[in-house]
C-alpha cells in the first residue's frame, strides 16, 4: 500500500502543480499584453529614466549624408538657348554626428532642445574628393537675375555691369568643398551692401554652409510622461506653433514629430508625419509594407506620390504655390527668394516633361525613393534613407546679359540622401529589451498553459487507472475454456 500511496500523492502534487501552471498561464495571457504596453510606454517617453532617452539624446545610429552633383556638361550651349546636359557626380559621403543640446524640461509636459549637427568627409566611401572641380549653375547670379525680372531696366543694366566688374558668370567651376561648405563671393558683399535684407548670410556662401556645426532651430516637443497621446509631437519650433512661409493655414501647420521617433503601437493605417526645417514644411509618409530588420519586425513608410504635387493635381498643396509642373515644390519663400525647388531625385514621381527637358536624368524608383523602416511597437526607426533633390529655375532675363538666351528650365543642382541603420550594442539592447523579452513572455504564457493542462491530466489518468483496478477486484480474468 505504501507504494500506491506515494504514487497517489505524486499524482496529486503534479495535478496541483499543473493547476498552478495553468492558472499562471491564463493570468499571463490576460496581464502580459498590459505589462508589455506599460513597459513600452515607460521606455519610449522622453524621460531620463527611460530606456530610449540616451538614444534620443545622442542618436547612436551612424548617419551618412551622400551628395550627388549634376555637373553641367554644355554651359555655353545653354547660354545660346540649347538643351541642358548634365552628368551625375558622386557620391561624396559625410558621416553625420547629431546630439541634442540645451535640453530643458518645461512644466507643460514638453521638452525644448536644439540638435547640434556636424559632418566629416569619408574618402573611403566616396567616389572622388572634396577638391574635385564641378561645373554648376551659379545660384547667386541666376537667382539674383530671376529676382530682378520685374525691376526697372536701369537696375538690371546696373546689375549686368556689376556682374561683369566682379567677373560673375551664369555657370561656375568650383570644388566640392566650396560648393558644400562655402566660398567667398564678392557678389554676396555687394548684395548685402545695397540690398541688406535679401540674403540671410553675411559670410561664405555654400549649399550646406549653415548646416555644419550648427542646428536647425529650437524644437519643443511633448514628452509623453503626463499625456501619452501627444508623445513626440512638436508643440513649437523656434517658438512658433505655425510658420508663415506659405499661402494657406494647412500648409503652414507644424504637424507630427521632429522626425526621430513616433508614437508606439502602430498599425497599417498609421502614417509618419514630421516637421522638416530644411523643407520649411511638414511632411507625411504612408505605410507600404511589413518587413524585418536584423530580426526586428518593421513597417516601411514611403512618400506618397502627392508629396510634391502641385495644386492642380493635389488641391491641398495649393498653398505651396506659385507652382510649375507637378512634382516639384517651390521653396523660394523660405530660401531668401531664390527660385529653388525641392523634389525627389531625378524628378521621380514628377511630370515627365521635367526630366525630359534635361539630358542625363534617369528617375528610378529603386534608386531614388525615400523610406523609413520603423519598429511598430515602439515607433523607433531601425533603418532609413531620406532622399531629396534641389533644383533652380533659370531663364533669360532681358537686360541682364549674363543670362544669355537660356530657355526656361528647372535645372537640377544636386540630390542628397541621409541614411542610417541601427547596429552594434544599441541594436542588441533594443532587441533584447523590446523584442526578445516580450516574445519570451508571449510564448511562456502559452507554454505554461499547455504544461498545466498536461500535468492536470496526470491525476485524472491515475484516478481512472485506480478505478479500473478496483473494478477487477485485483484478480486476473479467467481464461475461457474451449
GROMACS .gro file of C-alpha atoms in nm:
model
  482
    1UNK     CA    1   0.000   0.000   0.000
    2UNK     CA    2   0.294   0.235   0.070
    3UNK     CA    3   0.397   0.238  -0.295
    4UNK     CA    4   0.043   0.305  -0.416
    5UNK     CA    5   0.006   0.587  -0.158
    6UNK     CA    6   0.327   0.755  -0.275
    7UNK     CA    7   0.213   0.730  -0.637
    8UNK     CA    8  -0.122   0.883  -0.545
    9UNK     CA    9   0.045   1.175  -0.364
   10UNK     CA   10   0.284   1.228  -0.656
   11UNK     CA   11  -0.012   1.237  -0.897
   12UNK     CA   12  -0.190   1.488  -0.672
   13UNK     CA   13   0.125   1.702  -0.644
   14UNK     CA   14   0.166   1.703  -1.024
   15UNK     CA   15  -0.202   1.791  -1.058
   16UNK     CA   16  -0.168   2.084  -0.816
   17UNK     CA   17   0.145   2.198  -1.000
   18UNK     CA   18  -0.043   2.168  -1.327
   19UNK     CA   19  -0.333   2.371  -1.190
   20UNK     CA   20  -0.092   2.643  -1.072
   21UNK     CA   21   0.084   2.648  -1.414
   22UNK     CA   22  -0.249   2.665  -1.595
   23UNK     CA   23  -0.373   2.947  -1.371
   24UNK     CA   24  -0.040   3.133  -1.408
   25UNK     CA   25  -0.053   3.088  -1.786
   26UNK     CA   26  -0.413   3.212  -1.800
   27UNK     CA   27  -0.329   3.512  -1.579
   28UNK     CA   28  -0.028   3.591  -1.802
   29UNK     CA   29  -0.247   3.581  -2.115
   30UNK     CA   30  -0.464   3.849  -1.953
   31UNK     CA   31  -0.186   4.051  -1.785
   32UNK     CA   32   0.118   4.025  -2.019
   33UNK     CA   33  -0.015   4.249  -2.301
   34UNK     CA   34  -0.086   4.516  -2.042
   35UNK     CA   35   0.261   4.470  -1.885
   36UNK     CA   36   0.430   4.491  -2.226
   37UNK     CA   37   0.231   4.803  -2.307
   38UNK     CA   38   0.328   4.966  -1.977
   39UNK     CA   39   0.692   4.869  -2.033
   40UNK     CA   40   0.691   5.019  -2.384
   41UNK     CA   41   0.521   5.337  -2.263
   42UNK     CA   42   0.778   5.372  -1.987
   43UNK     CA   43   1.073   5.318  -2.222
   44UNK     CA   44   0.977   5.537  -2.519
   45UNK     CA   45   0.874   5.856  -2.340
   46UNK     CA   46   1.124   6.140  -2.317
   47UNK     CA   47   1.236   6.099  -1.960
   48UNK     CA   48   1.589   6.046  -1.818
   49UNK     CA   49   1.470   5.717  -1.663
   50UNK     CA   50   1.350   5.567  -1.994
   51UNK     CA   51   1.547   5.311  -2.194
   52UNK     CA   52   1.534   5.522  -2.511
   53UNK     CA   53   1.637   5.854  -2.351
   54UNK     CA   54   2.009   5.819  -2.423
   55UNK     CA   55   1.920   5.707  -2.776
   56UNK     CA   56   1.701   6.016  -2.814
   57UNK     CA   57   1.961   6.249  -2.665
   58UNK     CA   58   2.255   6.133  -2.873
   59UNK     CA   59   2.147   5.926  -3.172
   60UNK     CA   60   2.366   5.612  -3.163
   61UNK     CA   61   2.287   5.523  -3.525
   62UNK     CA   62   2.572   5.614  -3.762
   63UNK     CA   63   2.417   5.857  -4.011
   64UNK     CA   64   2.567   5.928  -4.350
   65UNK     CA   65   2.499   6.213  -4.590
   66UNK     CA   66   2.561   6.112  -4.953
   67UNK     CA   67   2.571   6.401  -5.201
   68UNK     CA   68   2.542   6.373  -5.580
   69UNK     CA   69   2.602   6.678  -5.802
   70UNK     CA   70   2.460   6.732  -6.150
   71UNK     CA   71   2.761   6.864  -6.340
   72UNK     CA   72   2.664   7.081  -6.637
   73UNK     CA   73   2.839   6.947  -6.950
   74UNK     CA   74   2.737   7.219  -7.200
   75UNK     CA   75   2.718   7.562  -7.028
   76UNK     CA   76   2.799   7.756  -7.349
   77UNK     CA   77   2.524   7.579  -7.545
   78UNK     CA   78   2.271   7.651  -7.266
   79UNK     CA   79   2.355   8.023  -7.284
   80UNK     CA   80   2.282   8.005  -7.659
   81UNK     CA   81   1.941   7.850  -7.595
   82UNK     CA   82   2.040   7.481  -7.613
   83UNK     CA   83   1.905   7.190  -7.407
   84UNK     CA   84   2.098   7.140  -7.080
   85UNK     CA   85   2.303   6.822  -7.046
   86UNK     CA   86   2.414   6.701  -6.704
   87UNK     CA   87   2.617   6.416  -6.559
   88UNK     CA   88   2.575   6.282  -6.206
   89UNK     CA   89   2.893   6.306  -5.995
   90UNK     CA   90   2.934   6.132  -5.662
   91UNK     CA   91   2.854   6.018  -5.409
   92UNK     CA   92   3.053   6.246  -5.181
   93UNK     CA   93   2.986   6.089  -4.843
   94UNK     CA   94   2.993   6.252  -4.500
   95UNK     CA   95   2.949   6.098  -4.156
   96UNK     CA   96   2.683   6.295  -3.974
   97UNK     CA   97   2.708   6.343  -3.599
   98UNK     CA   98   2.399   6.453  -3.406
   99UNK     CA   99   2.340   6.523  -3.040
  100UNK     CA  100   2.087   6.733  -2.852
  101UNK     CA  101   2.196   7.037  -2.655
  102UNK     CA  102   2.021   7.290  -2.428
  103UNK     CA  103   1.770   7.024  -2.317
  104UNK     CA  104   1.511   7.195  -2.096
  105UNK     CA  105   1.210   7.017  -1.943
  106UNK     CA  106   0.910   7.250  -1.920
  107UNK     CA  107   0.610   7.247  -1.685
  108UNK     CA  108   0.356   7.169  -1.958
  109UNK     CA  109   0.482   6.813  -2.030
  110UNK     CA  110   0.718   6.935  -2.305
  111UNK     CA  111   1.094   6.945  -2.353
  112UNK     CA  112   1.288   7.203  -2.557
  113UNK     CA  113   1.618   7.132  -2.728
  114UNK     CA  114   1.850   7.208  -3.017
  115UNK     CA  115   2.006   6.928  -3.220
  116UNK     CA  116   2.369   7.003  -3.299
  117UNK     CA  117   2.499   6.857  -3.625
  118UNK     CA  118   2.845   6.824  -3.773
  119UNK     CA  119   2.981   6.647  -4.082
  120UNK     CA  120   3.305   6.462  -4.152
  121UNK     CA  121   3.412   6.366  -4.504
  122UNK     CA  122   3.454   5.990  -4.565
  123UNK     CA  123   3.706   5.939  -4.851
  124UNK     CA  124   3.676   5.557  -4.843
  125UNK     CA  125   3.300   5.570  -4.905
  126UNK     CA  126   3.315   5.849  -5.167
  127UNK     CA  127   3.362   5.847  -5.543
  128UNK     CA  128   3.601   6.142  -5.551
  129UNK     CA  129   3.743   6.402  -5.313
  130UNK     CA  130   3.637   6.743  -5.184
  131UNK     CA  131   3.899   6.900  -5.412
  132UNK     CA  132   3.715   6.781  -5.727
  133UNK     CA  133   3.605   7.067  -5.953
  134UNK     CA  134   3.243   7.065  -6.074
  135UNK     CA  135   3.062   7.298  -6.316
  136UNK     CA  136   2.726   7.405  -6.172
  137UNK     CA  137   2.475   7.687  -6.223
  138UNK     CA  138   2.583   7.997  -6.029
  139UNK     CA  139   2.295   8.017  -5.781
  140UNK     CA  140   2.381   8.372  -5.675
  141UNK     CA  141   2.391   8.512  -6.028
  142UNK     CA  142   2.094   8.323  -6.171
  143UNK     CA  143   1.892   8.362  -5.851
  144UNK     CA  144   1.958   8.737  -5.834
  145UNK     CA  145   1.872   8.769  -6.206
  146UNK     CA  146   1.534   8.597  -6.153
  147UNK     CA  147   1.459   8.822  -5.856
  148UNK     CA  148   1.531   9.129  -6.072
  149UNK     CA  149   1.295   9.017  -6.353
  150UNK     CA  150   1.026   9.275  -6.278
  151UNK     CA  151   1.258   9.554  -6.166
  152UNK     CA  152   1.328   9.865  -6.380
  153UNK     CA  153   1.560   9.815  -6.679
  154UNK     CA  154   1.807  10.067  -6.540
  155UNK     CA  155   1.853   9.849  -6.231
  156UNK     CA  156   1.905   9.538  -6.445
  157UNK     CA  157   2.171   9.712  -6.655
  158UNK     CA  158   2.346   9.820  -6.336
  159UNK     CA  159   2.342   9.458  -6.220
  160UNK     CA  160   2.486   9.342  -6.554
  161UNK     CA  161   2.767   9.593  -6.512
  162UNK     CA  162   2.824   9.480  -6.152
  163UNK     CA  163   2.837   9.113  -6.260
  164UNK     CA  164   3.088   9.197  -6.533
  165UNK     CA  165   3.304   9.402  -6.297
  166UNK     CA  166   3.308   9.121  -6.041
  167UNK     CA  167   3.375   8.855  -6.307
  168UNK     CA  168   3.048   8.675  -6.228
  169UNK     CA  169   2.905   8.432  -6.484
  170UNK     CA  170   2.592   8.216  -6.513
  171UNK     CA  171   2.791   7.896  -6.452
  172UNK     CA  172   3.075   7.839  -6.207
  173UNK     CA  173   3.356   7.587  -6.173
  174UNK     CA  174   3.422   7.525  -5.803
  175UNK     CA  175   3.540   7.244  -5.577
  176UNK     CA  176   3.304   7.012  -5.392
  177UNK     CA  177   3.429   7.155  -5.062
  178UNK     CA  178   3.348   7.510  -5.171
  179UNK     CA  179   3.003   7.420  -5.303
  180UNK     CA  180   2.921   7.230  -4.984
  181UNK     CA  181   3.070   7.443  -4.707
  182UNK     CA  182   3.105   7.786  -4.864
  183UNK     CA  183   3.326   8.019  -5.063
  184UNK     CA  184   3.388   8.393  -5.052
  185UNK     CA  185   3.194   8.566  -5.327
  186UNK     CA  186   3.216   8.942  -5.389
  187UNK     CA  187   2.853   8.932  -5.508
  188UNK     CA  188   2.740   8.843  -5.155
  189UNK     CA  189   2.915   9.152  -5.020
  190UNK     CA  190   2.762   9.366  -5.296
  191UNK     CA  191   2.407   9.236  -5.236
  192UNK     CA  192   2.443   9.282  -4.860
  193UNK     CA  193   2.560   9.641  -4.915
  194UNK     CA  194   2.275   9.755  -5.143
  195UNK     CA  195   2.003   9.503  -5.050
  196UNK     CA  196   2.083   9.434  -4.683
  197UNK     CA  197   1.782   9.210  -4.613
  198UNK     CA  198   1.787   8.999  -4.931
  199UNK     CA  199   2.032   8.733  -4.809
  200UNK     CA  200   2.037   8.574  -4.462
  201UNK     CA  201   2.412   8.510  -4.484
  202UNK     CA  202   2.690   8.760  -4.428
  203UNK     CA  203   2.997   8.549  -4.499
  204UNK     CA  204   3.066   8.248  -4.721
  205UNK     CA  205   2.801   8.103  -4.949
  206UNK     CA  206   2.759   7.722  -4.968
  207UNK     CA  207   2.469   7.482  -5.008
  208UNK     CA  208   2.531   7.318  -4.667
  209UNK     CA  209   2.726   7.602  -4.501
  210UNK     CA  210   2.451   7.670  -4.247
  211UNK     CA  211   2.414   7.303  -4.150
  212UNK     CA  212   2.770   7.222  -4.038
  213UNK     CA  213   2.845   7.277  -3.669
  214UNK     CA  214   2.500   7.424  -3.621
  215UNK     CA  215   2.141   7.320  -3.555
  216UNK     CA  216   1.802   7.356  -3.721
  217UNK     CA  217   1.636   7.566  -3.451
  218UNK     CA  218   1.468   7.511  -3.114
  219UNK     CA  219   1.219   7.226  -3.108
  220UNK     CA  220   0.967   7.195  -2.824
  221UNK     CA  221   0.803   6.851  -2.819
  222UNK     CA  222   0.570   6.664  -2.585
  223UNK     CA  223   0.745   6.411  -2.358
  224UNK     CA  224   0.450   6.172  -2.314
  225UNK     CA  225   0.514   6.148  -1.937
  226UNK     CA  226   0.179   6.304  -1.834
  227UNK     CA  227  -0.019   6.278  -2.157
  228UNK     CA  228   0.089   5.981  -2.363
  229UNK     CA  229  -0.146   6.062  -2.653
  230UNK     CA  230   0.080   6.350  -2.763
  231UNK     CA  231   0.418   6.179  -2.721
  232UNK     CA  232   0.694   6.318  -2.950
  233UNK     CA  233   0.456   6.562  -3.124
  234UNK     CA  234   0.600   6.908  -3.190
  235UNK     CA  235   0.443   7.181  -2.977
  236UNK     CA  236   0.655   7.465  -3.120
  237UNK     CA  237   0.951   7.527  -3.349
  238UNK     CA  238   1.155   7.839  -3.272
  239UNK     CA  239   0.865   7.947  -3.051
  240UNK     CA  240   0.614   7.920  -3.338
  241UNK     CA  241   0.310   7.692  -3.346
  242UNK     CA  242   0.286   7.751  -3.723
  243UNK     CA  243   0.513   7.902  -3.989
  244UNK     CA  244   0.433   8.184  -4.233
  245UNK     CA  245   0.619   8.072  -4.546
  246UNK     CA  246   0.312   7.951  -4.735
  247UNK     CA  247  -0.029   8.074  -4.852
  248UNK     CA  248  -0.268   7.853  -4.655
  249UNK     CA  249  -0.315   7.766  -4.289
  250UNK     CA  250  -0.295   7.395  -4.372
  251UNK     CA  251   0.046   7.429  -4.542
  252UNK     CA  252   0.179   7.648  -4.260
  253UNK     CA  253   0.087   7.399  -3.986
  254UNK     CA  254   0.365   7.233  -3.787
  255UNK     CA  255   0.243   6.875  -3.771
  256UNK     CA  256   0.389   6.549  -3.644
  257UNK     CA  257   0.718   6.492  -3.464
  258UNK     CA  258   1.069   6.631  -3.505
  259UNK     CA  259   1.147   6.333  -3.729
  260UNK     CA  260   1.333   6.093  -3.498
  261UNK     CA  261   1.073   5.894  -3.303
  262UNK     CA  262   0.700   5.842  -3.334
  263UNK     CA  263   0.416   5.722  -3.114
  264UNK     CA  264   0.427   5.344  -3.047
  265UNK     CA  265   0.169   5.075  -3.124
  266UNK     CA  266   0.138   5.150  -3.496
  267UNK     CA  267  -0.088   4.971  -3.741
  268UNK     CA  268  -0.106   4.972  -4.123
  269UNK     CA  269  -0.345   5.269  -4.104
  270UNK     CA  270  -0.076   5.476  -3.925
  271UNK     CA  271   0.127   5.742  -4.103
  272UNK     CA  272   0.457   5.913  -4.022
  273UNK     CA  273   0.432   6.290  -4.004
  274UNK     CA  274   0.720   6.522  -3.916
  275UNK     CA  275   0.828   6.884  -3.950
  276UNK     CA  276   1.138   6.947  -4.164
  277UNK     CA  277   1.311   7.285  -4.108
  278UNK     CA  278   1.513   7.227  -4.427
  279UNK     CA  279   1.195   7.192  -4.635
  280UNK     CA  280   1.017   7.456  -4.423
  281UNK     CA  281   0.709   7.234  -4.403
  282UNK     CA  282   0.555   6.924  -4.250
  283UNK     CA  283   0.572   6.601  -4.447
  284UNK     CA  284   0.363   6.285  -4.421
  285UNK     CA  285   0.483   5.936  -4.518
  286UNK     CA  286   0.240   5.647  -4.570
  287UNK     CA  287   0.254   5.275  -4.486
  288UNK     CA  288   0.376   5.049  -4.766
  289UNK     CA  289   0.454   4.701  -4.628
  290UNK     CA  290   0.576   4.499  -4.327
  291UNK     CA  291   0.934   4.373  -4.314
  292UNK     CA  292   1.219   4.255  -4.091
  293UNK     CA  293   1.542   4.430  -3.994
  294UNK     CA  294   1.803   4.220  -3.812
  295UNK     CA  295   1.528   4.002  -3.661
  296UNK     CA  296   1.315   4.303  -3.564
  297UNK     CA  297   0.970   4.338  -3.727
  298UNK     CA  298   0.926   4.672  -3.907
  299UNK     CA  299   0.675   4.875  -4.103
  300UNK     CA  300   0.807   5.052  -4.413
  301UNK     CA  301   0.677   5.404  -4.472
  302UNK     CA  302   0.730   5.587  -4.803
  303UNK     CA  303   0.643   5.922  -4.959
  304UNK     CA  304   0.303   5.938  -5.129
  305UNK     CA  305   0.311   6.041  -5.496
  306UNK     CA  306   0.132   6.361  -5.394
  307UNK     CA  307   0.410   6.483  -5.159
  308UNK     CA  308   0.543   6.740  -5.408
  309UNK     CA  309   0.238   6.750  -5.639
  310UNK     CA  310   0.120   7.095  -5.744
  311UNK     CA  311  -0.218   7.243  -5.650
  312UNK     CA  312  -0.394   7.140  -5.971
  313UNK     CA  313  -0.305   6.772  -5.919
  314UNK     CA  314  -0.348   6.774  -5.539
  315UNK     CA  315  -0.558   7.072  -5.415
  316UNK     CA  316  -0.429   7.069  -5.051
  317UNK     CA  317  -0.084   7.166  -5.191
  318UNK     CA  318  -0.222   7.484  -5.348
  319UNK     CA  319  -0.082   7.677  -5.051
  320UNK     CA  320   0.275   7.589  -5.156
  321UNK     CA  321   0.227   7.763  -5.495
  322UNK     CA  322   0.307   7.953  -5.718
  323UNK     CA  323   0.380   7.618  -5.880
  324UNK     CA  324   0.537   7.500  -6.201
  325UNK     CA  325   0.493   7.140  -6.322
  326UNK     CA  326   0.370   6.886  -6.069
  327UNK     CA  327   0.630   6.700  -5.864
  328UNK     CA  328   0.849   6.994  -5.760
  329UNK     CA  329   0.789   7.228  -5.468
  330UNK     CA  330   0.873   7.595  -5.480
  331UNK     CA  331   1.080   7.675  -5.168
  332UNK     CA  332   1.176   8.030  -5.270
  333UNK     CA  333   0.974   8.183  -4.985
  334UNK     CA  334   1.193   8.011  -4.727
  335UNK     CA  335   1.518   8.037  -4.927
  336UNK     CA  336   1.574   8.416  -4.943
  337UNK     CA  337   1.359   8.449  -5.256
  338UNK     CA  338   1.586   8.241  -5.482
  339UNK     CA  339   1.392   8.031  -5.738
  340UNK     CA  340   1.478   7.699  -5.575
  341UNK     CA  341   1.268   7.382  -5.594
  342UNK     CA  342   1.257   7.064  -5.386
  343UNK     CA  343   1.171   6.724  -5.534
  344UNK     CA  344   1.260   6.357  -5.540
  345UNK     CA  345   1.595   6.282  -5.714
  346UNK     CA  346   1.594   6.291  -6.096
  347UNK     CA  347   1.237   6.430  -6.078
  348UNK     CA  348   1.097   6.091  -5.970
  349UNK     CA  349   0.713   6.100  -5.944
  350UNK     CA  350   0.711   6.439  -6.119
  351UNK     CA  351   0.565   6.550  -6.452
  352UNK     CA  352   0.780   6.368  -6.715
  353UNK     CA  353   0.846   6.693  -6.901
  354UNK     CA  354   1.085   6.799  -6.621
  355UNK     CA  355   1.323   6.503  -6.671
  356UNK     CA  356   1.282   6.522  -7.049
  357UNK     CA  357   1.390   6.889  -7.054
  358UNK     CA  358   1.739   6.798  -6.918
  359UNK     CA  359   1.957   6.534  -7.085
  360UNK     CA  360   2.119   6.288  -6.841
  361UNK     CA  361   1.835   6.234  -6.593
  362UNK     CA  362   1.707   5.882  -6.524
  363UNK     CA  363   1.442   5.860  -6.248
  364UNK     CA  364   1.443   5.516  -6.086
  365UNK     CA  365   1.204   5.415  -5.803
  366UNK     CA  366   1.458   5.165  -5.665
  367UNK     CA  367   1.740   5.418  -5.658
  368UNK     CA  368   1.563   5.745  -5.579
  369UNK     CA  369   1.272   5.665  -5.343
  370UNK     CA  370   1.285   5.756  -4.975
  371UNK     CA  371   1.176   5.521  -4.695
  372UNK     CA  372   1.170   5.477  -4.318
  373UNK     CA  373   1.159   5.131  -4.155
  374UNK     CA  374   1.005   5.170  -3.809
  375UNK     CA  375   0.952   4.917  -3.528
  376UNK     CA  376   0.571   4.947  -3.497
  377UNK     CA  377   0.553   4.853  -3.127
  378UNK     CA  378   0.789   5.134  -3.014
  379UNK     CA  379   0.778   5.386  -3.303
  380UNK     CA  380   1.160   5.387  -3.320
  381UNK     CA  381   1.324   5.390  -3.669
  382UNK     CA  382   1.551   5.096  -3.741
  383UNK     CA  383   1.664   5.184  -4.093
  384UNK     CA  384   1.603   5.494  -4.304
  385UNK     CA  385   1.703   5.663  -4.626
  386UNK     CA  386   1.566   6.011  -4.696
  387UNK     CA  387   1.646   6.141  -5.047
  388UNK     CA  388   1.574   6.489  -5.182
  389UNK     CA  389   1.683   6.700  -5.477
  390UNK     CA  390   1.746   7.074  -5.501
  391UNK     CA  391   1.695   7.246  -5.837
  392UNK     CA  392   1.694   7.604  -5.966
  393UNK     CA  393   1.456   7.759  -6.217
  394UNK     CA  394   1.655   7.955  -6.477
  395UNK     CA  395   1.575   8.155  -6.789
  396UNK     CA  396   1.699   8.451  -6.990
  397UNK     CA  397   1.621   8.784  -6.820
  398UNK     CA  398   1.606   9.079  -7.057
  399UNK     CA  399   1.859   9.342  -6.952
  400UNK     CA  400   2.088   9.100  -6.765
  401UNK     CA  401   2.345   8.993  -7.022
  402UNK     CA  402   2.489   8.707  -6.813
  403UNK     CA  403   2.167   8.505  -6.865
  404UNK     CA  404   2.217   8.498  -7.244
  405UNK     CA  405   1.939   8.314  -7.427
  406UNK     CA  406   1.876   8.048  -7.159
  407UNK     CA  407   1.544   7.877  -7.226
  408UNK     CA  408   1.314   7.841  -6.920
  409UNK     CA  409   1.411   7.519  -6.744
  410UNK     CA  410   1.423   7.366  -6.394
  411UNK     CA  411   1.790   7.274  -6.372
  412UNK     CA  412   1.888   7.017  -6.104
  413UNK     CA  413   2.181   7.121  -5.884
  414UNK     CA  414   2.229   6.817  -5.661
  415UNK     CA  415   2.048   6.547  -5.470
  416UNK     CA  416   2.136   6.403  -5.132
  417UNK     CA  417   2.045   6.103  -4.923
  418UNK     CA  418   2.056   6.086  -4.543
  419UNK     CA  419   2.073   5.724  -4.433
  420UNK     CA  420   2.122   5.539  -4.107
  421UNK     CA  421   2.059   5.193  -3.962
  422UNK     CA  422   2.069   5.079  -3.600
  423UNK     CA  423   2.361   4.845  -3.530
  424UNK     CA  424   2.603   4.717  -3.264
  425UNK     CA  425   2.528   4.744  -2.892
  426UNK     CA  426   2.224   4.977  -2.925
  427UNK     CA  427   2.065   4.725  -3.163
  428UNK     CA  428   2.146   4.437  -2.923
  429UNK     CA  429   1.997   4.621  -2.623
  430UNK     CA  430   1.689   4.721  -2.821
  431UNK     CA  431   1.636   4.366  -2.947
  432UNK     CA  432   1.679   4.210  -2.602
  433UNK     CA  433   1.465   4.455  -2.405
  434UNK     CA  434   1.189   4.539  -2.652
  435UNK     CA  435   1.168   4.241  -2.887
  436UNK     CA  436   1.315   3.926  -2.727
  437UNK     CA  437   1.177   3.969  -2.371
  438UNK     CA  438   0.817   4.040  -2.485
  439UNK     CA  439   0.844   3.742  -2.723
  440UNK     CA  440   0.968   3.514  -2.441
  441UNK     CA  441   0.682   3.629  -2.216
  442UNK     CA  442   0.435   3.580  -2.500
  443UNK     CA  443   0.543   3.218  -2.560
  444UNK     CA  444   0.589   3.149  -2.186
  445UNK     CA  445   0.220   3.212  -2.114
  446UNK     CA  446   0.108   2.950  -2.367
  447UNK     CA  447   0.382   2.709  -2.263
  448UNK     CA  448   0.265   2.732  -1.901
  449UNK     CA  449  -0.096   2.681  -2.007
  450UNK     CA  450  -0.001   2.374  -2.213
  451UNK     CA  451   0.221   2.234  -1.935
  452UNK     CA  452  -0.052   2.296  -1.677
  453UNK     CA  453  -0.305   2.115  -1.894
  454UNK     CA  454  -0.068   1.820  -1.940
  455UNK     CA  455   0.007   1.794  -1.567
  456UNK     CA  456  -0.361   1.818  -1.479
  457UNK     CA  457  -0.417   1.502  -1.683
  458UNK     CA  458  -0.181   1.304  -1.453
  459UNK     CA  459  -0.417   1.269  -1.151
  460UNK     CA  460  -0.713   1.218  -1.386
  461UNK     CA  461  -0.534   0.930  -1.565
  462UNK     CA  462  -0.416   0.791  -1.228
  463UNK     CA  463  -0.769   0.805  -1.089
  464UNK     CA  464  -0.909   0.629  -1.398
  465UNK     CA  465  -0.650   0.353  -1.371
  466UNK     CA  466  -0.718   0.313  -0.996
  467UNK     CA  467  -1.092   0.280  -1.060
  468UNK     CA  468  -1.021   0.015  -1.324
  469UNK     CA  469  -0.808  -0.187  -1.083
  470UNK     CA  470  -1.077  -0.173  -0.809
  471UNK     CA  471  -1.343  -0.294  -1.054
  472UNK     CA  472  -1.134  -0.602  -1.126
  473UNK     CA  473  -1.100  -0.670  -0.756
  474UNK     CA  474  -0.733  -0.715  -0.814
  475UNK     CA  475  -0.796  -1.064  -0.960
  476UNK     CA  476  -0.685  -1.181  -1.302
  477UNK     CA  477  -0.954  -1.255  -1.563
  478UNK     CA  478  -1.040  -1.628  -1.608
  479UNK     CA  479  -0.927  -1.783  -1.930
  480UNK     CA  480  -1.218  -1.910  -2.145
  481UNK     CA  481  -1.224  -2.290  -2.200
  482UNK     CA  482  -1.285  -2.428  -2.541
   0.00000   0.00000   0.00000
